PDB file of C-alpha atoms in Angstrom:
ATOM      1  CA  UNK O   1       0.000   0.000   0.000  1.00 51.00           C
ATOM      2  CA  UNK O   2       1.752   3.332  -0.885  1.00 61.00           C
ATOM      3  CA  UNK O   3       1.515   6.259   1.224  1.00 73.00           C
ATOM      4  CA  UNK O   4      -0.564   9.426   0.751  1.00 87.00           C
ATOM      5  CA  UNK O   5       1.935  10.943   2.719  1.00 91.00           C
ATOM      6  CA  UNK O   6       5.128   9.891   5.219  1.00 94.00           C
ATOM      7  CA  UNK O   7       7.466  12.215   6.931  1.00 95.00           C
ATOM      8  CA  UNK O   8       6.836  14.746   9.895  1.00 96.00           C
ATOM      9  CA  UNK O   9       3.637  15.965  11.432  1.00 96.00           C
ATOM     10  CA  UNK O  10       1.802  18.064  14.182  1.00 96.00           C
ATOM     11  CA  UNK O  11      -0.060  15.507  15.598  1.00 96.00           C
ATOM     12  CA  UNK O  12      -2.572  16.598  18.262  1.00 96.00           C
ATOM     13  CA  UNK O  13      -4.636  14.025  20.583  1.00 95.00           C
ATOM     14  CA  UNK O  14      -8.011  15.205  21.957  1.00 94.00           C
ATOM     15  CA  UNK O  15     -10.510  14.279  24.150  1.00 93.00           C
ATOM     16  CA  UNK O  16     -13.954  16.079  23.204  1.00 92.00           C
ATOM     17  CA  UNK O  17     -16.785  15.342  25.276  1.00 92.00           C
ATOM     18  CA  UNK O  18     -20.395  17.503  25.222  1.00 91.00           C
ATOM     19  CA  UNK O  19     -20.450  19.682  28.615  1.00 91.00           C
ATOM     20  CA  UNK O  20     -16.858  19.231  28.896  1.00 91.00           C
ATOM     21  CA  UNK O  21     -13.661  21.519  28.152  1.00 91.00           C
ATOM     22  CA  UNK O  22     -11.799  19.941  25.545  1.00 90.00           C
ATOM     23  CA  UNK O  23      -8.330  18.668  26.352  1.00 93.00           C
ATOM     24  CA  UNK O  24      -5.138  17.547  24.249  1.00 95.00           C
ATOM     25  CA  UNK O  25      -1.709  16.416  23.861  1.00 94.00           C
ATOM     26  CA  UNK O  26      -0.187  18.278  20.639  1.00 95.00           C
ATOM     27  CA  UNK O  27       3.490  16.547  19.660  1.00 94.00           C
ATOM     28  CA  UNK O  28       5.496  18.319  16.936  1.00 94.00           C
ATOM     29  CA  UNK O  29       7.812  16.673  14.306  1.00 93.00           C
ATOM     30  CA  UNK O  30       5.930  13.131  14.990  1.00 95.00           C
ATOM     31  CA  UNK O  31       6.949  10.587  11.838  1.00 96.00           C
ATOM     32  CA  UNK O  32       3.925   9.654  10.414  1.00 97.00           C
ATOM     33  CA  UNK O  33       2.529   7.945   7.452  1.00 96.00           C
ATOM     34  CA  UNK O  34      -0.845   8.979   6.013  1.00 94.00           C
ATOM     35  CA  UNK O  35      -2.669   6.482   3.853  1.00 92.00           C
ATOM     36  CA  UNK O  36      -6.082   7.290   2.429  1.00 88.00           C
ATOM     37  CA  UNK O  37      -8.500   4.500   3.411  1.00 88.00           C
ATOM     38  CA  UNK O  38     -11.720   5.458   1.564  1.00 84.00           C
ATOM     39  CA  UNK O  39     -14.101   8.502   1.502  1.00 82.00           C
ATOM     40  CA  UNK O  40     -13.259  10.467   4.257  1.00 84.00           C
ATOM     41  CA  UNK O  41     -11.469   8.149   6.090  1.00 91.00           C
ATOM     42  CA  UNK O  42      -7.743   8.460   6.435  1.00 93.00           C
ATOM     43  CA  UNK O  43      -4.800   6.146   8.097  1.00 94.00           C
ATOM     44  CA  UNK O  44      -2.516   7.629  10.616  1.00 96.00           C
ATOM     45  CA  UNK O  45       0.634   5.295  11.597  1.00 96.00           C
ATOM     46  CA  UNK O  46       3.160   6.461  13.625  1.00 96.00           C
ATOM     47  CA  UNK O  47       6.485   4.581  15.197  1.00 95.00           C
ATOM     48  CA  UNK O  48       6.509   5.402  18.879  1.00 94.00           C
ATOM     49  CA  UNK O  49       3.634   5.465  21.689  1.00 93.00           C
ATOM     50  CA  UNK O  50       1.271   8.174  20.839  1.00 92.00           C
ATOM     51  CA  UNK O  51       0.831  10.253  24.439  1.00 92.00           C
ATOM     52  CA  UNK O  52      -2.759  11.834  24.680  1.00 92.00           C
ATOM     53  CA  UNK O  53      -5.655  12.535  27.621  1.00 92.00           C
ATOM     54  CA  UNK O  54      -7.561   9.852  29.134  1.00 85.00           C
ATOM     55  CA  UNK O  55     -10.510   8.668  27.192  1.00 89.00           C
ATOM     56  CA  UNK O  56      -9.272  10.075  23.638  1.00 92.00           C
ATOM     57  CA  UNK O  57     -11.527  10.535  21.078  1.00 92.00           C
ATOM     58  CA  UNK O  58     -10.272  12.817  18.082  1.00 93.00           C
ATOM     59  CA  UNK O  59      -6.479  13.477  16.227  1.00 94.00           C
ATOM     60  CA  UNK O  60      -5.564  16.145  14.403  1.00 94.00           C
ATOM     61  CA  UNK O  61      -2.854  15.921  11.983  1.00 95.00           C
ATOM     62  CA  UNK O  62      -1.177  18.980  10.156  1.00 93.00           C
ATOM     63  CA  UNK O  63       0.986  17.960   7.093  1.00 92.00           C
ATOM     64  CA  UNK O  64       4.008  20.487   6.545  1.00 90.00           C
ATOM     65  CA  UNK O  65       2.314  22.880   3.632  1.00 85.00           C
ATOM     66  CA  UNK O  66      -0.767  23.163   5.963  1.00 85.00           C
ATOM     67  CA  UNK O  67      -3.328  20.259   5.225  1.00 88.00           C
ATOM     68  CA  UNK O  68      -4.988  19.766   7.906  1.00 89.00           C
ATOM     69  CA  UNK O  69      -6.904  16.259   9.148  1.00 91.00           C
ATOM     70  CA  UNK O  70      -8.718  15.860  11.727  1.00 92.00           C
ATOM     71  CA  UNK O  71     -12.002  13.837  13.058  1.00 92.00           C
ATOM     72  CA  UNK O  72     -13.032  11.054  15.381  1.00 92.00           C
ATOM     73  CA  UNK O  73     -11.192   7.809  15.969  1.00 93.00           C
ATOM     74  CA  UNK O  74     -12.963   5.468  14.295  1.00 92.00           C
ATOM     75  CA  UNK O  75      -9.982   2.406  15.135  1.00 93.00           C
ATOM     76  CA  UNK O  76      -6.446   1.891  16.331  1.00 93.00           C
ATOM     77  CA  UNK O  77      -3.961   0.534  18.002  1.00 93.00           C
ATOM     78  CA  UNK O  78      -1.644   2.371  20.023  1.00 92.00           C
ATOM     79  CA  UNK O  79       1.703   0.271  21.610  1.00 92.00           C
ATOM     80  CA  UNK O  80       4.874   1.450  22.734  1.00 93.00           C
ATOM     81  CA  UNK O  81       6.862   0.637  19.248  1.00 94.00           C
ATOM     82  CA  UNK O  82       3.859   2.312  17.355  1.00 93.00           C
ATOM     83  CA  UNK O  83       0.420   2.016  15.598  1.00 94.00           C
ATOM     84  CA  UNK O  84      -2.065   3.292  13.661  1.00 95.00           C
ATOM     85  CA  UNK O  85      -5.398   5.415  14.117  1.00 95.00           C
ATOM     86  CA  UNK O  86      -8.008   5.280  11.852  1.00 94.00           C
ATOM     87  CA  UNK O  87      -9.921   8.636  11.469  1.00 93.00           C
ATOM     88  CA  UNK O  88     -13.023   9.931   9.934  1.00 90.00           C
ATOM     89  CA  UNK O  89     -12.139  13.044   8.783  1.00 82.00           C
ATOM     90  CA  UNK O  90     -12.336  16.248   6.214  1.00 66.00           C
ATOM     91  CA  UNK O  91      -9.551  17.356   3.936  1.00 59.00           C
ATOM     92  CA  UNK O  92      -8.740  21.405   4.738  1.00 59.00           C
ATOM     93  CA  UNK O  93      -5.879  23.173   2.888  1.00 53.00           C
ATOM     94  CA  UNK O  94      -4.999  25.568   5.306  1.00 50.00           C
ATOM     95  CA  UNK O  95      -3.799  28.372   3.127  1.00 48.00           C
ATOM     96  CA  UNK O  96      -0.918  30.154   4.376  1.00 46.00           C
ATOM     97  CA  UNK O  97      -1.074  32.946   1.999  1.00 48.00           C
ATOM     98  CA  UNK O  98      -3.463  35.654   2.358  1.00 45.00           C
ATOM     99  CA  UNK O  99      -6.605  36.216   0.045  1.00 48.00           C
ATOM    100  CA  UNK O 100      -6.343  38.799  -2.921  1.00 50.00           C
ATOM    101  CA  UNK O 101      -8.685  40.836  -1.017  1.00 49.00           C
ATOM    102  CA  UNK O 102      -9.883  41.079   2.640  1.00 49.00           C
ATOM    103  CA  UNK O 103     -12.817  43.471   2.138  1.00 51.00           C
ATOM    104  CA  UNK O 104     -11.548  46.204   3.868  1.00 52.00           C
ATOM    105  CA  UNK O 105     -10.116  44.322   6.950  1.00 50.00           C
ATOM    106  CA  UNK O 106      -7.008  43.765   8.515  1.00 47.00           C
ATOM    107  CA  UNK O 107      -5.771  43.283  11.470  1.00 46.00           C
ATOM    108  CA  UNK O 108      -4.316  45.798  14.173  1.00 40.00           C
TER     109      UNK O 108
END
């Protein structure tokens, strides 16, 4: 199976829960390899025990160039010489470039 993407990622680890605050675990420069696994559903292996709050529910992975993925845990494993997460998520491009125009605002 070839890779979407593999190199290093922000790789956040969340716990979201209705009528609670949200908490996470973000880890920078994380090896990671992406594979796309169907309509909206995306892959995440890593090589080393992913660290995250009790009771995790969500990751958030941004590529360098600003995609962003991010969504429930659908599936996983998680050991200390690796795994993988399975996540239902959306595709954002995270532009890093401002818009042509801003209609007037900017900030101060």
């Amino acid at each position: 199976m070839s890779y979407a993407y593999e190199g290093l990622a922000t790789v956040t680890v969340l716990a979201l829960y209705l009528g609670q605050p949200p908490t996470d675990l973000t880890m920078l420069e994380l090896n990671v390899r992406v594979h796309n696994a169907g309509s909206g559903r995306f892959r995440i292996e890593f090589d080393r025990y992913l660290h995250g709050p009790k009771e995790a529910n969500a990751l958030r992975v941004i590529l360098p160039g600003g995609l962003l993925l991010q969504g429930p845990i659908a599936d996983g494993r998680n050991e200390p010489a690796g795994g993988w997460l399975l996540i239902e998520a959306e595709q954002y491009d995270l532009a890093l470039e401002q818009p042509a125009s801003l209609n007037g605002w900017r900030w101060e």
